[in-house]
Amino acid sequence: MDDIDATRELALAEAAGVPFCWMQRPSNDVNTPCIYEIEDGWRVSTTDERASEESVSDYSDRAAAVQDFVSRVQGAVRYKELRKKLLGH
């Protein structure tokens, strides 16, 4: 996945109100997919309700890291839409 496709997906997530950390370490962000650069490549993670990183994956290939990150963001969008539908909002 290239940056143009990733940007398109992130714009959809932003419009849906789904938070994400693009190229920055998570700080106090809860339930948020994150991608950022580390010494040996790229780290993709998701934060939990306590803003702790979980499901951490490290990649040496940037394209693979971006693909994983976008998949997590898409999952967060689907979850939010389903939750909204189930709660009738």
Coordinates of C-alpha atoms in Angstrom, one line a residue:
M1 CA 0.0 0.0 0.0
D2 CA 1.4 3.4 -0.9
D3 CA 1.0 6.7 0.9
I4 CA -1.8 7.9 -1.4
D5 CA -4.0 4.9 -0.6
A6 CA -3.1 5.2 3.1
T7 CA -4.0 8.9 3.1
R8 CA -7.3 8.1 1.5
E9 CA -8.2 5.5 4.2
L10 CA -7.0 7.9 7.0
A11 CA -9.3 10.6 5.6
L12 CA -12.2 8.2 5.8
A13 CA -11.3 7.3 9.3
E14 CA -11.0 11.0 10.3
A15 CA -14.4 11.7 8.8
A16 CA -15.9 8.9 10.8
G17 CA -14.3 10.3 14.0
V18 CA -11.9 7.5 14.5
P19 CA -8.6 8.5 16.2
F20 CA -5.2 7.3 15.0
C21 CA -1.5 8.2 15.6
W22 CA 0.2 8.6 12.2
M23 CA 4.0 8.7 12.5
Q24 CA 4.0 9.5 16.2
R25 CA 4.2 7.5 19.4
P26 CA 1.0 7.2 21.4
S27 CA 0.8 9.3 24.5
N28 CA -2.5 9.4 26.3
D29 CA -4.4 8.1 23.3
V30 CA -6.9 5.3 24.1
N31 CA -8.2 2.7 21.7
T32 CA -6.0 4.1 18.9
P33 CA -4.1 2.5 16.1
C34 CA -0.5 3.9 15.9
I35 CA 2.4 3.8 13.5
Y36 CA 5.8 5.4 14.1
E37 CA 9.5 5.0 13.3
I38 CA 11.8 3.1 15.5
E39 CA 15.6 2.5 15.3
D40 CA 15.3 -0.6 13.1
G41 CA 12.2 0.2 11.1
W42 CA 8.5 0.8 11.9
R43 CA 6.3 -0.1 14.9
V44 CA 2.6 -0.6 14.6
S45 CA 0.5 -0.9 17.7
T46 CA -2.9 -0.3 19.2
T47 CA -3.6 1.3 22.5
D48 CA -6.1 -0.1 25.0
E49 CA -8.5 1.7 27.3
R50 CA -5.5 2.7 29.6
A51 CA -3.5 4.1 26.7
S52 CA -1.0 1.2 27.0
E53 CA 0.4 -0.2 23.8
E54 CA -0.8 -3.7 22.8
S55 CA -0.6 -5.9 19.7
V56 CA 2.8 -4.4 18.9
S57 CA 4.4 -5.5 15.6
D58 CA 7.8 -4.3 14.3
Y59 CA 8.6 -4.1 10.6
S60 CA 11.7 -3.4 8.6
D61 CA 9.5 -2.9 5.5
R62 CA 7.6 0.4 5.6
A63 CA 4.9 -0.7 3.1
A64 CA 4.1 -3.8 5.3
A65 CA 3.9 -1.6 8.4
V66 CA 1.6 0.9 6.6
Q67 CA -0.6 -2.0 5.4
D68 CA -0.9 -3.3 9.0
F69 CA -1.7 0.1 10.4
V70 CA -4.3 0.9 7.8
S71 CA -6.0 -2.5 8.5
R72 CA -6.2 -1.6 12.1
V73 CA -7.7 1.8 11.3
Q74 CA -10.2 0.2 9.0
G75 CA -11.1 -2.2 11.8
A76 CA -11.7 0.7 14.2
V77 CA -13.9 2.4 11.6
R78 CA -16.0 -0.8 11.1
Y79 CA -16.2 -1.3 14.9
K80 CA -17.4 2.3 15.4
E81 CA -20.0 2.0 12.6
L82 CA -21.3 -1.3 14.0
R83 CA -21.5 0.0 17.5
K84 CA -23.4 3.1 16.3
K85 CA -25.9 0.9 14.4
L86 CA -26.4 -1.4 17.3
L87 CA -26.9 1.5 19.7
G88 CA -29.3 3.2 17.3
H89 CA -27.3 6.5 17.1

